[in-house]
Short mmCIF file of C-alpha atoms and ligand atoms in Angstrom, two decimals:
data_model
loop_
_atom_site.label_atom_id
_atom_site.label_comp_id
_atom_site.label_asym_id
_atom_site.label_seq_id
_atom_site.Cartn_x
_atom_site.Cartn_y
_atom_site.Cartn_z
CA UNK G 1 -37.71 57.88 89.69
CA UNK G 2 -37.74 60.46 86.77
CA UNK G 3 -38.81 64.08 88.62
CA UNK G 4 -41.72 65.63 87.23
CA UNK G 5 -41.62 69.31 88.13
CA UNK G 6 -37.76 70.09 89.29
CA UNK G 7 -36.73 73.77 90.32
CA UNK G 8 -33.13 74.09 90.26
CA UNK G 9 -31.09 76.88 92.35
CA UNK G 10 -27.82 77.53 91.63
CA UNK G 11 -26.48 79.09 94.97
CA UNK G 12 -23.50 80.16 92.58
CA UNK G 13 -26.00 82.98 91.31
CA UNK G 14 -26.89 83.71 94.58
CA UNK G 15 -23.35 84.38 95.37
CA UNK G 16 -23.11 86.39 91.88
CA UNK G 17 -26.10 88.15 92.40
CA UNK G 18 -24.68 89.33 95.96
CA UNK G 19 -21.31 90.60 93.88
CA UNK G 20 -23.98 92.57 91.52
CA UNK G 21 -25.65 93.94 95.13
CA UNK G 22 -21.96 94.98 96.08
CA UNK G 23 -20.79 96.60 92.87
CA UNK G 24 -23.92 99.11 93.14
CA UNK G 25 -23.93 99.79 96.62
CA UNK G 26 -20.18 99.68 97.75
CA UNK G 27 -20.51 101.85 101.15
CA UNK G 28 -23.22 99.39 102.43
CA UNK G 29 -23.81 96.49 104.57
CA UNK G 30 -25.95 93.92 102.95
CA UNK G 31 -28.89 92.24 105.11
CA UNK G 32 -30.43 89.83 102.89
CA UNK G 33 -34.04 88.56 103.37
CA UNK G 34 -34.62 85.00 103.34
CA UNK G 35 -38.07 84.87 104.48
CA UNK G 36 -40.98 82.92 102.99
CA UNK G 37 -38.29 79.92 102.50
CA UNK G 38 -36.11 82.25 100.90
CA UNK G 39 -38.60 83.05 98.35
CA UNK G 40 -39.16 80.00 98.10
CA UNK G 41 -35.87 78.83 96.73
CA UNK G 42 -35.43 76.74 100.27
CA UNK G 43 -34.08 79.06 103.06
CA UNK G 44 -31.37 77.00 104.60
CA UNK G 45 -29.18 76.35 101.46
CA UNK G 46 -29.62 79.99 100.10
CA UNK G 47 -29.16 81.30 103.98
CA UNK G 48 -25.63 79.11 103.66
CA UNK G 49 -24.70 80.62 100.15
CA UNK G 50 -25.42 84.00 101.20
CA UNK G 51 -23.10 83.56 104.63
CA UNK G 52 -20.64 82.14 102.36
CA UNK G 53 -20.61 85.39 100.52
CA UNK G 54 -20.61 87.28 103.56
CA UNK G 55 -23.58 89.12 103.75
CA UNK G 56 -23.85 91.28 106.72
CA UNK G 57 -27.20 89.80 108.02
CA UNK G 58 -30.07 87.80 106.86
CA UNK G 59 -33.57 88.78 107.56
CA UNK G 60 -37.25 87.23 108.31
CA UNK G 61 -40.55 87.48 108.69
CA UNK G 62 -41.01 85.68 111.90
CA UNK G 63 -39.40 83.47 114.63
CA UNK G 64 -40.18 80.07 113.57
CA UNK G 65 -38.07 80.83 110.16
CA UNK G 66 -35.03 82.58 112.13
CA UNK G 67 -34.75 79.31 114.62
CA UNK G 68 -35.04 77.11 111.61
CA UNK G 69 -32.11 78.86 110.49
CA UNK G 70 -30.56 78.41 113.68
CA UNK G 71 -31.06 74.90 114.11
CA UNK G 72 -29.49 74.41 110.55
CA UNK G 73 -26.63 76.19 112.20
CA UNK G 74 -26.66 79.86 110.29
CA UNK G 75 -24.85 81.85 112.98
CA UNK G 76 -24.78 85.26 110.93
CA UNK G 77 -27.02 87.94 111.88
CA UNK G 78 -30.56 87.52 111.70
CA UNK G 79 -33.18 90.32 111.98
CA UNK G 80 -37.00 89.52 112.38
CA UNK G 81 -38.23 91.97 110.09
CA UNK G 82 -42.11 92.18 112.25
CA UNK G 83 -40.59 91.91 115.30
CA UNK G 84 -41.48 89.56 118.10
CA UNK G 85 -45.51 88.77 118.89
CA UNK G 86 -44.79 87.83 122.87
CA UNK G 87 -43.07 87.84 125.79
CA UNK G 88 -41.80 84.55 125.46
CA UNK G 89 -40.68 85.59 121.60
CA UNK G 90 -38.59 88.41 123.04
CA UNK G 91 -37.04 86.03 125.30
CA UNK G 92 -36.41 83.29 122.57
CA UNK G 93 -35.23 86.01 120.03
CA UNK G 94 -32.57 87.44 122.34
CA UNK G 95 -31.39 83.79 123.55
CA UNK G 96 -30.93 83.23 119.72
CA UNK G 97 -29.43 86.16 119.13
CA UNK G 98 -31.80 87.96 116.63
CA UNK G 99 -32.14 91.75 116.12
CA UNK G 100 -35.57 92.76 116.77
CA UNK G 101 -37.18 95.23 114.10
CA UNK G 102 -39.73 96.91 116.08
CA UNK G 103 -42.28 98.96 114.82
CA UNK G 104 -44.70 99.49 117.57
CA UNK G 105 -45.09 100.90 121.12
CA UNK G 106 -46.86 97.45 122.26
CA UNK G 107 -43.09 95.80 120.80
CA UNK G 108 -41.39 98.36 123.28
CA UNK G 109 -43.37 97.26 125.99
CA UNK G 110 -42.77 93.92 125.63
CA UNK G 111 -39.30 94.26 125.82
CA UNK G 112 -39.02 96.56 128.77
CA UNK G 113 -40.56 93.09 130.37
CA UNK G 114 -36.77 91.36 129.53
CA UNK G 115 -34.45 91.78 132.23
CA UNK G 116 -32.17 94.34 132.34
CA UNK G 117 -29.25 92.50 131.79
CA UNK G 118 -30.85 91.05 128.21
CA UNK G 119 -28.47 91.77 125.38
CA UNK G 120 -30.99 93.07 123.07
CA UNK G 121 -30.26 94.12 119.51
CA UNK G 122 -32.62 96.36 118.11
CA UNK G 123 -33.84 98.15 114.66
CA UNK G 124 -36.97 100.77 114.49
CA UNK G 125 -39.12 100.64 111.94
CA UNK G 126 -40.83 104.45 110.58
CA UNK G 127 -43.39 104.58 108.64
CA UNK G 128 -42.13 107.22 105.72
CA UNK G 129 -45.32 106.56 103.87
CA UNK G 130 -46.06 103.25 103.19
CA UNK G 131 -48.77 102.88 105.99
CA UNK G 132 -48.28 99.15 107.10
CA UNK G 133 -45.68 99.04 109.76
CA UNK G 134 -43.45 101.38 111.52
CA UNK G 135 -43.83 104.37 114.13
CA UNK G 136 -44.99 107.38 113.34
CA UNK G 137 -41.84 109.54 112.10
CA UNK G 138 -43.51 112.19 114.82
CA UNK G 139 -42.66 109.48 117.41
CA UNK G 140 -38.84 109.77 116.81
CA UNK G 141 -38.00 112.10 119.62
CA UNK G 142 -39.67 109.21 122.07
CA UNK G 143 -37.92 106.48 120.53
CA UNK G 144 -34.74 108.05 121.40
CA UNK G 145 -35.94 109.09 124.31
CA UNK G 146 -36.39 104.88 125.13
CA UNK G 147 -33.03 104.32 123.84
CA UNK G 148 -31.52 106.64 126.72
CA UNK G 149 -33.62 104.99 129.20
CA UNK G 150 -32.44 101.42 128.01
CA UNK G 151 -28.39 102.20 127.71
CA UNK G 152 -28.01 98.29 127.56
CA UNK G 153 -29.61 98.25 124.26
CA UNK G 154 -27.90 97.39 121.10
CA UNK G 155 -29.10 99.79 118.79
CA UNK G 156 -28.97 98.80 115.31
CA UNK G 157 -30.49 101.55 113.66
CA UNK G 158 -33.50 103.02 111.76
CA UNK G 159 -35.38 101.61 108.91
CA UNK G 160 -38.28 102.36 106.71
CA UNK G 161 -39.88 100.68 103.51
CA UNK G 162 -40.60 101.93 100.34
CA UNK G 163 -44.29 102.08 98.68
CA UNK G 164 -43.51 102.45 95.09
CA UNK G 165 -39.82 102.35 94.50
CA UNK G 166 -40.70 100.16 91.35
CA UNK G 167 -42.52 103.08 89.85
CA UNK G 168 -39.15 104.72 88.50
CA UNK G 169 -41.60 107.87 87.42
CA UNK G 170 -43.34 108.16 90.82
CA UNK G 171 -41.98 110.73 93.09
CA UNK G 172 -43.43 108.89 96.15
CA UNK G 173 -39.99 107.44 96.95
CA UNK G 174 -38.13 110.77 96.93
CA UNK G 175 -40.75 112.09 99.04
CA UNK G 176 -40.38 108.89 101.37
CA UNK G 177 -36.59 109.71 101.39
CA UNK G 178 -36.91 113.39 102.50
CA UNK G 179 -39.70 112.48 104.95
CA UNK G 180 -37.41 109.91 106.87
CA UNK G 181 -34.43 111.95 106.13
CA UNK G 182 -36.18 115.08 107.90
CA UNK G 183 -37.37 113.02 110.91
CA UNK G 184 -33.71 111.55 111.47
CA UNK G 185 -32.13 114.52 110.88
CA UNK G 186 -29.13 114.97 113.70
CA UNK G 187 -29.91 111.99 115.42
CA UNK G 188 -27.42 109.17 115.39
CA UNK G 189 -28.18 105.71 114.29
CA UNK G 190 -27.36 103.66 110.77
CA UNK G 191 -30.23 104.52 108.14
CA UNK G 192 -31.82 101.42 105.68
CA UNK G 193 -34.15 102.18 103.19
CA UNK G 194 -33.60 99.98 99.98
CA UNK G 195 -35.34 97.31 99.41
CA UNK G 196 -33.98 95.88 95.34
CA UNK G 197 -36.15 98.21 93.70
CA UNK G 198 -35.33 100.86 96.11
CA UNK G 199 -31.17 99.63 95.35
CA UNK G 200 -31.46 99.47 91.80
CA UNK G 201 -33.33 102.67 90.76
CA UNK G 202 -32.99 104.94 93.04
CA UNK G 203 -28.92 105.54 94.32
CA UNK G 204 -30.09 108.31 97.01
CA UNK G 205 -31.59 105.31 99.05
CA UNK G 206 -28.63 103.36 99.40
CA UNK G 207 -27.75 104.19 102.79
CA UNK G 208 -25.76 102.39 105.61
CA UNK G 209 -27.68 99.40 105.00
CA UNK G 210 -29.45 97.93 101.92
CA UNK G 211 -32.05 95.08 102.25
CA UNK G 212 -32.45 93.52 98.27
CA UNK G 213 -34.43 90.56 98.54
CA UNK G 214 -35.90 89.65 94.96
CA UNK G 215 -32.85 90.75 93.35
CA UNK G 216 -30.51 88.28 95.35
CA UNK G 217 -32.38 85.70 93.46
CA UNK G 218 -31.74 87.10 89.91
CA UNK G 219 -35.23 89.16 89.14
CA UNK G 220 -35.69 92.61 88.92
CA UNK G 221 -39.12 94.33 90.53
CA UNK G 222 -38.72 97.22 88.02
CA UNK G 223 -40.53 97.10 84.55
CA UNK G 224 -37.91 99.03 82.93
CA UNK G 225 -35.00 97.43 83.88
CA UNK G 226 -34.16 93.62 83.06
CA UNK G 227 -32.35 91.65 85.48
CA UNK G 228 -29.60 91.22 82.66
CA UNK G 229 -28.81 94.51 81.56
CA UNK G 230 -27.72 94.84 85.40
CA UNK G 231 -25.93 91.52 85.55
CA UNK G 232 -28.20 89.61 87.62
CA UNK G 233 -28.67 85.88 87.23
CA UNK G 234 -31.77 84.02 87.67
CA UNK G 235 -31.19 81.51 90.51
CA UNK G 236 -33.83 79.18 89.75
CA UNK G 237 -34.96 77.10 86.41
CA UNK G 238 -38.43 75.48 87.17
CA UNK G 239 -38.43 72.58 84.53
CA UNK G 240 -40.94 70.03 83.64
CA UNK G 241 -41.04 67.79 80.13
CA UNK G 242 -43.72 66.93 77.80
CA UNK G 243 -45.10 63.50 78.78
CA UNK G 244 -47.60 63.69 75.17
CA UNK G 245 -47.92 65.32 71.74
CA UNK G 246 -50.92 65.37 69.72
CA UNK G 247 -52.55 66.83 66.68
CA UNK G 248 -55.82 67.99 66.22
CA UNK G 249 -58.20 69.36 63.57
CA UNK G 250 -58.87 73.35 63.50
CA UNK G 251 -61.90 74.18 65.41
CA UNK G 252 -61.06 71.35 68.16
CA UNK G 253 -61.12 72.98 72.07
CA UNK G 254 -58.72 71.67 74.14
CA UNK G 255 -58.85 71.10 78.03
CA UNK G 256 -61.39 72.62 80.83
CA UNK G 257 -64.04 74.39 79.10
CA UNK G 258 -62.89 74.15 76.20
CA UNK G 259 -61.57 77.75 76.52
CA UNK G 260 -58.76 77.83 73.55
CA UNK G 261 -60.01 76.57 70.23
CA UNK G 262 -57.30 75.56 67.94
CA UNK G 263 -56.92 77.79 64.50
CA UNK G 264 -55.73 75.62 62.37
CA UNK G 265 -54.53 71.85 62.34
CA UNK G 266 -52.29 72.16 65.20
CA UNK G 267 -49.87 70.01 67.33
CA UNK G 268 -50.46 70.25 70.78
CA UNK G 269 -48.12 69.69 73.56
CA UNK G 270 -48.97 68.29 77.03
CA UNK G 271 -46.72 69.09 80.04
CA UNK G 272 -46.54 67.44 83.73
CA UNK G 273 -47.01 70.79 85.43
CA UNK G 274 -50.29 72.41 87.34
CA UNK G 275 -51.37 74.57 89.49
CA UNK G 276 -51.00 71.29 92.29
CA UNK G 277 -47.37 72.44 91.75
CA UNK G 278 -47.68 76.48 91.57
CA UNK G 279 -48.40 77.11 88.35
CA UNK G 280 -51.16 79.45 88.49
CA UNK G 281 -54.85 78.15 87.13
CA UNK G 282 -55.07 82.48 86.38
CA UNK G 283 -52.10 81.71 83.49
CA UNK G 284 -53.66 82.70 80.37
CA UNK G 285 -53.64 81.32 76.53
CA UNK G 286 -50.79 82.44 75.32
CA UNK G 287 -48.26 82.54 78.60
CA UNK G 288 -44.59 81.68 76.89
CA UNK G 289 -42.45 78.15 77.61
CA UNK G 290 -39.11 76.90 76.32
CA UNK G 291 -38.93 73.89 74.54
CA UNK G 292 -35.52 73.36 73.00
CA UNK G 293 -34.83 77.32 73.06
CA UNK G 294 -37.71 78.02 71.25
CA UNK G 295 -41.13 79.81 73.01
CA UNK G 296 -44.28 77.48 72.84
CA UNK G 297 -47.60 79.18 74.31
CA UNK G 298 -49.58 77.79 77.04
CA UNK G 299 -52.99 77.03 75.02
CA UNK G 300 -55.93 76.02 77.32
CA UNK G 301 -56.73 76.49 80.91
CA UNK G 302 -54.05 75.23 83.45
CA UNK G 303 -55.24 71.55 85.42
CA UNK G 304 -54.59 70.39 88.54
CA UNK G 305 -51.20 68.23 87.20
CA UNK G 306 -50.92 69.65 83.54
CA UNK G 307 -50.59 72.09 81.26
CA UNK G 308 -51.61 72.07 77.43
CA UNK G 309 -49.05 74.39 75.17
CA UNK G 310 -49.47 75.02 71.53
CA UNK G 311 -45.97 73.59 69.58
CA UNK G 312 -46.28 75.60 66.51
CA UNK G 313 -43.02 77.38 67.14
CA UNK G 314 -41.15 73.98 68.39
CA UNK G 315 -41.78 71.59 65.38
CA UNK G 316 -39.14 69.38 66.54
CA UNK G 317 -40.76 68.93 70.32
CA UNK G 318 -41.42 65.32 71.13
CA UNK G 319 -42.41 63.32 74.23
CA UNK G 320 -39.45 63.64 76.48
CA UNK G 321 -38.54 67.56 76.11
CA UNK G 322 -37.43 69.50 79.03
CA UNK G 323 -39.74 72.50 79.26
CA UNK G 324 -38.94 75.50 80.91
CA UNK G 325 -41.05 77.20 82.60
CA UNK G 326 -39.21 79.94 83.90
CA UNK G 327 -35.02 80.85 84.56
CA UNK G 328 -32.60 81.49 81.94
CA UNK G 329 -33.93 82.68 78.80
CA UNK G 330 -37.18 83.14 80.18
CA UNK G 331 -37.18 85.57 83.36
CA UNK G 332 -39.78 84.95 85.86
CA UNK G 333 -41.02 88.54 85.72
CA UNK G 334 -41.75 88.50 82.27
CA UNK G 335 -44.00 84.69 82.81
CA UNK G 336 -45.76 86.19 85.96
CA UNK G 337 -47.55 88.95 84.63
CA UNK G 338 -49.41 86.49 82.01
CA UNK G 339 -51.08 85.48 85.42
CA UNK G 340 -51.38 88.79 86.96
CA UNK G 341 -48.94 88.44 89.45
CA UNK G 342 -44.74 88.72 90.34
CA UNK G 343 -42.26 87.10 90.22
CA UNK G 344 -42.57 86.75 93.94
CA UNK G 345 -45.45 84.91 94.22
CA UNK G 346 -44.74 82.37 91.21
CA UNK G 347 -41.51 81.70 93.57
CA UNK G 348 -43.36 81.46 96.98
CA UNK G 349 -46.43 79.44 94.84
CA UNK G 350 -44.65 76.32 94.54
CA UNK G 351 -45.36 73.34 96.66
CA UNK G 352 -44.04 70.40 97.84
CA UNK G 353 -44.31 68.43 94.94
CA UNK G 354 -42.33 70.00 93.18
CA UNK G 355 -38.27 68.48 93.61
CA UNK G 356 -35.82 71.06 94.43
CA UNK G 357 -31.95 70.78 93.23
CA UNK G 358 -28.92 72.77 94.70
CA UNK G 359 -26.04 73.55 92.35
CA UNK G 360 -22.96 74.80 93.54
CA UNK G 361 -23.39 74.19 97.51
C1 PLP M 401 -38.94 95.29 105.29
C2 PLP M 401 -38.51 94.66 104.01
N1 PLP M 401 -37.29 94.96 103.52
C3 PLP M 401 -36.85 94.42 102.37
C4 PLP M 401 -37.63 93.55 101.64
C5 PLP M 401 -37.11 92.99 100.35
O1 PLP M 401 -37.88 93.43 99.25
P1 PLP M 401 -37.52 93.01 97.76
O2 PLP M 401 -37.63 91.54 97.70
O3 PLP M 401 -38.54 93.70 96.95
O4 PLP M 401 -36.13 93.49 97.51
C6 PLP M 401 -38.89 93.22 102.11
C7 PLP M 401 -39.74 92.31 101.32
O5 PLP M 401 -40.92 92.32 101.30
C8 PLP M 401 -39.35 93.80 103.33
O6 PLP M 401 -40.58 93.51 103.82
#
């Protein structure tokens, strides 16, 4: 069967994008977030690639993702970046083998249910600023204080997230920085702050531990920075082809409501791709393709199965083209905004129609 929508993730840009993580922070230990499917580049084959390149731990949002990992047999390091929910998660979680971000008193509690003899590993999470999880920074001095009570506790150390790291001009992160920097000050414990944008524009953050997410997978979260000019490689190519070509008269309207109106005589492209597969309906006239290495413009509203894409750049394109819709030569964070959105959530959009492919496994 010919594939309709295929995303294809070359794990050997994962692996390359982990060097580029490496080569700017060379003093820290990598945990790598794989949550959300990996960004929705498939969690088990990316978790493999990225043990493979020896990462120093993975990380998720919640249980169910870390013991799919572990059933697929990922034995590095996992942290569960909300912590557990329940008793019985802080039982399963320690059985596994997971650290344990924990960001709340009611998370203490729950493990000071596990018996004593539980070898717990353990992260807390401050809030520096942010103001969606994490203690207090006020709350330090108890936080130790738990630590003493529990000597059986792994400790793996302290960790906030940043607000606005991507805003390069705001000076919210250095503020965040000397906040958590101020509460920690003299007490022991590794430090992580960085998420990618927090890694790639601002050095002071790179502490013991760095936690790049989007970046592993080849985009940059900064405005000002391309992915390129750092040496990052896309990891996926989301492809579909043109399944029908057709001219019409200037004046014609074309699709839904009618909502682009053709200039002139124009040939217009149709593509097996919708929002049934991720691609935003928000997309708007005008959002850039690739058709033979040329850009083509989406031109009417986005359908359930298809999109309609003005060829006047592409006079070559017939029935049968490839057409990108985003990966090399077209980065995802420059589609995403033509749709109001990130990178991220193009990524975590797509569904289950659309066929993955794994390069270099
Ligand atoms: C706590 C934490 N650290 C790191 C990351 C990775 O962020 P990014 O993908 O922007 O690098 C996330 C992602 O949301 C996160 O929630």
């Amino acid at each position: 069967m010919t594939s309709r929508v295929t995303a294809t993730v070359d794990l050997t840009a994962i692996r390359h994008n982990v060097g580029v993580v490496r080569a700017l922070a060379p003093h820290s230990r990598i945990m790598a977030p794989v949550k959300a499917d990996a960004y929705g580049h498939g969690a088990v084959p990316v978790a493999r690639a990225l043990e493979n390149a020896k990462v120093d731990a993975l990380a998720v949002a919640s249980l169910a993702e870390a013991l799919s990992l572990r059933d697929a047999h990922i034995q590095a390091p996992i942290a569960l970046l909300e912590g557990v929910m329940s008793f019985e998660e802080a039982a399963q979680a320690v059985y596994e083998q997971l650290h344990i971000v924990v960001h709340d008193h009611w998370q203490i509690a729950l493990l000071e249910k596990l018996p004593p003899s539980a070898r717990l590993t353990l992260w807390f999470k401050l809030d520096s600023g942010m103001h969606r999880l994490g203690f207090p920074l006020a709350d330090v001095p108890q936080l130790v204080a738990a630590l003493q009570r529990h000597p059986g506790w792994s400790f793996a150390g302290w960790m906030t997230h940043f607000a606005c790291a991507d805003e390069l001009e705001n000076p919210f992160t250095a503020e965040q920085i000397r906040r958590f920097d101020d509460a920690l000050q003299g007490i022991p414990g590794a430090r992580s702050m960085a998420n990618s944008a927090g890694l790639i524009g601002w050095p002071q953050a790179r502490r013991d531990w760095v936690r790049p997410g989007l970046a592993l997978y080849g985009c940059s979260p900064l405005p000002s920075v391309s992915a390129q000019s750092i040496g990052l490689k896309p990891a996926m190519q989301l492809h579909s082809r043109l399944i029908a070509v057709r001219q019409y008269a200037a004046g014609e309207g074309i699709g839904y409501g009618q909502n682009y109106r053709c200039q002139r005589a124009m040939r217009i492209g149709v593509v097996a791709v919708g929002y049934a597969d991720g691609i935003h309906r928000a997309f708007a006239n005008g959002t850039p393709v690739l058709i033979r290495g040329a850009r083509a413009q989406f031109a009417g509203r986005v359908s359930m199965d298809m999109i309609t894409v003005d060829l006047q750049n592409v006079p070559s394109a017939e029935v049968g083209d490839a057409v990108t819709l985003w990966g090399h030569g077209l980065p995802a964070e420059e589609v995403a905004p033509w749709a109001s959105t990130l990178a991220y959530e193009l990524f975590c959009g797509l569904t289950r129609r659309v066929d993955f492919r794994y390069l270099g496994g």
